[in-house]
GROMACS .gro file of C-alpha atoms in nm:
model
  154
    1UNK     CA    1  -3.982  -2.569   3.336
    2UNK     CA    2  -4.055  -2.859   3.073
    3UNK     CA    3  -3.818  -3.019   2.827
    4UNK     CA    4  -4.009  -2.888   2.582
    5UNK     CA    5  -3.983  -2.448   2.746
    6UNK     CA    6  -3.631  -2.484   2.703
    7UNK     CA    7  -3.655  -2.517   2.301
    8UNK     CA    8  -3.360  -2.329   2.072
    9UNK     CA    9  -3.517  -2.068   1.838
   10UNK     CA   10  -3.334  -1.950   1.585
   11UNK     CA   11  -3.424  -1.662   1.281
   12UNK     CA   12  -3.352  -1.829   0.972
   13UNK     CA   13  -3.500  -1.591   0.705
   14UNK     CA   14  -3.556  -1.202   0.709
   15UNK     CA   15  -3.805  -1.016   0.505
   16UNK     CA   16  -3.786  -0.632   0.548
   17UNK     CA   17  -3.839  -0.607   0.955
   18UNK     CA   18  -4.003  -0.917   1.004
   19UNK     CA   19  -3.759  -1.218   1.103
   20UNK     CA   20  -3.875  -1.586   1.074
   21UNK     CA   21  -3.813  -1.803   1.384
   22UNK     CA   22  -3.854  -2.206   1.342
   23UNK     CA   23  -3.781  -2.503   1.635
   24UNK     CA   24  -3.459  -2.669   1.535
   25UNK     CA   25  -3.539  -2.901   1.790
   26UNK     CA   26  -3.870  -2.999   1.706
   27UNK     CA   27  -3.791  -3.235   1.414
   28UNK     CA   28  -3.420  -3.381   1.331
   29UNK     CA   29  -3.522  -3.283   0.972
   30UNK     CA   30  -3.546  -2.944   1.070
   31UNK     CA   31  -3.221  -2.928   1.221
   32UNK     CA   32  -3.055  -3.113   0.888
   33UNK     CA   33  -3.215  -2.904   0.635
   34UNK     CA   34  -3.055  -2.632   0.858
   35UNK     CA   35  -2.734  -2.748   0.823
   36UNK     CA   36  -2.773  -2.808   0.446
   37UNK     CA   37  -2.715  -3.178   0.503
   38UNK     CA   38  -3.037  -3.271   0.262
   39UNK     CA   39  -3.168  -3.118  -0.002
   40UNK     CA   40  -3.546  -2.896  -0.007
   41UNK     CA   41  -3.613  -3.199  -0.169
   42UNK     CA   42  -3.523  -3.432   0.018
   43UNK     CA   43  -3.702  -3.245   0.322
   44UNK     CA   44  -4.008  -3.215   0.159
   45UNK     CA   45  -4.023  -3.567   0.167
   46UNK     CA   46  -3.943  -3.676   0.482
   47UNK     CA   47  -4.237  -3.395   0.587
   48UNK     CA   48  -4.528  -3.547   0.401
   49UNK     CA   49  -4.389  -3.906   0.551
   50UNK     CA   50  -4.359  -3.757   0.871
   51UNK     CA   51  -4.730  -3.585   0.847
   52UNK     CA   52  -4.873  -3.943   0.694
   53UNK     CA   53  -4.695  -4.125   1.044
   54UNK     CA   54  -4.863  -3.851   1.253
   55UNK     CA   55  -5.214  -3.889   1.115
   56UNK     CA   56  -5.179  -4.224   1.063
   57UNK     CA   57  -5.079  -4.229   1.477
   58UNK     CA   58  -5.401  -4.038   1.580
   59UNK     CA   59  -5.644  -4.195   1.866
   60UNK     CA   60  -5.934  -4.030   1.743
   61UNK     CA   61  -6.182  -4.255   1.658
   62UNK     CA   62  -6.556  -4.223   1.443
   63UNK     CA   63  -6.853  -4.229   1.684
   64UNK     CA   64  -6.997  -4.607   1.775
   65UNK     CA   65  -7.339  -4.591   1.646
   66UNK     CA   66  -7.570  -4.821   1.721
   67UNK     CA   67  -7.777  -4.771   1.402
   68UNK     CA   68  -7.555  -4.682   1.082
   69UNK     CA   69  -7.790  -4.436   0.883
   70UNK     CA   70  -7.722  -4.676   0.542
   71UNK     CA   71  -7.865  -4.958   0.781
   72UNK     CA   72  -7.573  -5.167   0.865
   73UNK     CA   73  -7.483  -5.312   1.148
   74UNK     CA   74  -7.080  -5.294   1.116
   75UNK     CA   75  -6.955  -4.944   1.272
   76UNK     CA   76  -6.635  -4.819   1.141
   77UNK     CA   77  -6.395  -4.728   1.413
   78UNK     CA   78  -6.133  -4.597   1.218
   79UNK     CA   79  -6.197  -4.228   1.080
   80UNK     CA   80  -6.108  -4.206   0.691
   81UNK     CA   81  -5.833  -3.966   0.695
   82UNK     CA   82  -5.646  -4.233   0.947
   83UNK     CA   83  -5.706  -4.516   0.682
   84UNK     CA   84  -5.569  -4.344   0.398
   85UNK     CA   85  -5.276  -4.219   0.571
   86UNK     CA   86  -5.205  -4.600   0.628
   87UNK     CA   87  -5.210  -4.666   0.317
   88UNK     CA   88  -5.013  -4.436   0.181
   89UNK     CA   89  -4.770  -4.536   0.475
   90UNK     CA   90  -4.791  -4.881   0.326
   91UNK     CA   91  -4.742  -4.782  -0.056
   92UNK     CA   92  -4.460  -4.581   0.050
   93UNK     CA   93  -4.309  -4.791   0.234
   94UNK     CA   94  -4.335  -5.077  -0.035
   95UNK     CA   95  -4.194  -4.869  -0.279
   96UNK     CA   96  -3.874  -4.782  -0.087
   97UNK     CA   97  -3.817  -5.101   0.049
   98UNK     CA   98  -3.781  -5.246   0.412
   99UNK     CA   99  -3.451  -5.063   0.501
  100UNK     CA  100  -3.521  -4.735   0.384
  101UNK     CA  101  -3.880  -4.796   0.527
  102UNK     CA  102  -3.739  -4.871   0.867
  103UNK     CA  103  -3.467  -4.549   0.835
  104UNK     CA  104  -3.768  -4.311   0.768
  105UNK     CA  105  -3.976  -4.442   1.002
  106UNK     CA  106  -3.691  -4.423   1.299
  107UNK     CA  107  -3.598  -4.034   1.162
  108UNK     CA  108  -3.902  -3.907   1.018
  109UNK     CA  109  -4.181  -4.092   1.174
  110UNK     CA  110  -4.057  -4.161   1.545
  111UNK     CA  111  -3.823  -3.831   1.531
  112UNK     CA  112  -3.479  -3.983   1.633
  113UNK     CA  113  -3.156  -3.841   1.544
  114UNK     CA  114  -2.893  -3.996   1.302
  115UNK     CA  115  -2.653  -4.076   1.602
  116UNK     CA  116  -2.983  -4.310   1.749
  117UNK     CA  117  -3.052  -4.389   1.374
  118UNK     CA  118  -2.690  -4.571   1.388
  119UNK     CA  119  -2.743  -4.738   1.708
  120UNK     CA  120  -3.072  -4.883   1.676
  121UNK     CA  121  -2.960  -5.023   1.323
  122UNK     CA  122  -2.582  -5.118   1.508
  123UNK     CA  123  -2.422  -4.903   1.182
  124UNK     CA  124  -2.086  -4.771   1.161
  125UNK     CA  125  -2.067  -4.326   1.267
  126UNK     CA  126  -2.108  -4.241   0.895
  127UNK     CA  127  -2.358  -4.471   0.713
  128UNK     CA  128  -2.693  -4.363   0.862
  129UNK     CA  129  -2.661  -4.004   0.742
  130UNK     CA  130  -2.558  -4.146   0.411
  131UNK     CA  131  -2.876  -4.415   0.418
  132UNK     CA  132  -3.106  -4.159   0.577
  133UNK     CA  133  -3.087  -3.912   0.212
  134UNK     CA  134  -3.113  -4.271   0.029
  135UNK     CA  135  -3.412  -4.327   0.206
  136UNK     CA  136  -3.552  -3.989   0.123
  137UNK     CA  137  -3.477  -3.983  -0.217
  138UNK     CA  138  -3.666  -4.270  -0.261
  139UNK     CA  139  -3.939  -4.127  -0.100
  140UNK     CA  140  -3.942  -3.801  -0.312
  141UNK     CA  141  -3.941  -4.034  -0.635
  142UNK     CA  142  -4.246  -4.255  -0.450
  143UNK     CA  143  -4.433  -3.869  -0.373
  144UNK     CA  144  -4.396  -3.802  -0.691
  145UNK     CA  145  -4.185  -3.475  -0.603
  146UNK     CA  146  -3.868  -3.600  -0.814
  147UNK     CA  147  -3.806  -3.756  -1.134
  148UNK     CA  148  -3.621  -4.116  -1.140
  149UNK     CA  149  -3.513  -4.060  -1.472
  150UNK     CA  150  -3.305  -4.262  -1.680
  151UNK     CA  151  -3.149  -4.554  -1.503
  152UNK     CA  152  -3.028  -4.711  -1.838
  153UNK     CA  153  -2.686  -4.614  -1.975
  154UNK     CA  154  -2.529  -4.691  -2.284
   0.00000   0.00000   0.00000
């Protein structure tokens, strides 16, 4: 058997006689929005990053023509979907800032738990979980999928 056969499935939601069953293991996002560590939030965020790193990760390529039907020469070897999932990656990750950009790309892009979070980064036991929902929040306000609001007291 493969890693992968030997995967934990757990029911998380019943409706009437059908049970839900997710992968805990397939995502580390999964497994904290399990554990109520982040928010739905928070989660929803680190998917659509996660989704944008995935596509923006693809090998597929756009067929090498030699003659373009507009008439140029240039052939585009990067498929559109691929390009704008780059540069959403970029905006995103310009918005958030190089830490957080680096946190979400280690947990939500590469998949690595907050224990190899730490280690990469050489933080102390407790701050990557804490930086990891800093990161995400971030993200959600970038997305568009929470509200900054007021920042100004007084």
């Amino acid at each position: 058997m493969q890693d992968e056969d030997n995967r934990e499935i757990k029911p998380v939601l019943k409706q009437g006689s059908y049970v839900m069953v997710m992968n805990l293991r397939e995502c580390s996002l999964d497994t904290l929005r399990n554990r109520n560590l982040i928010t739905s939030v928070q989660y929803s965020a680190g998917m659509k990053y996660r989704k944008l790193h995935e596509i923006s990760q693809l090998g597929s390529k756009v067929a090498n023509l030699s003659e373009r039907i507009d008439g140029s020469r240039s052939s585009g070897n990067i498929a559109d979907h691929k390009l704008d999932a780059m540069q959403s990656l970029a905006r995103c990750n310009g918005a958030v800032g190089p830490t957080s950009a680096d946190v979400l790309d280690l947990v939500c892009g590469k998949g690595h738990t907050i224990s190899d979070l730490n280690r990469i980064m050489k933080w102390s036991k407790n701050y990557g979980g804490h930086r990891l929902r800093e990161a995400l929040g971030e993200a959600a306000v970038h997305f568009g999928l929470l509200s900054k609001g007021n920042t100004i007291r007084g």
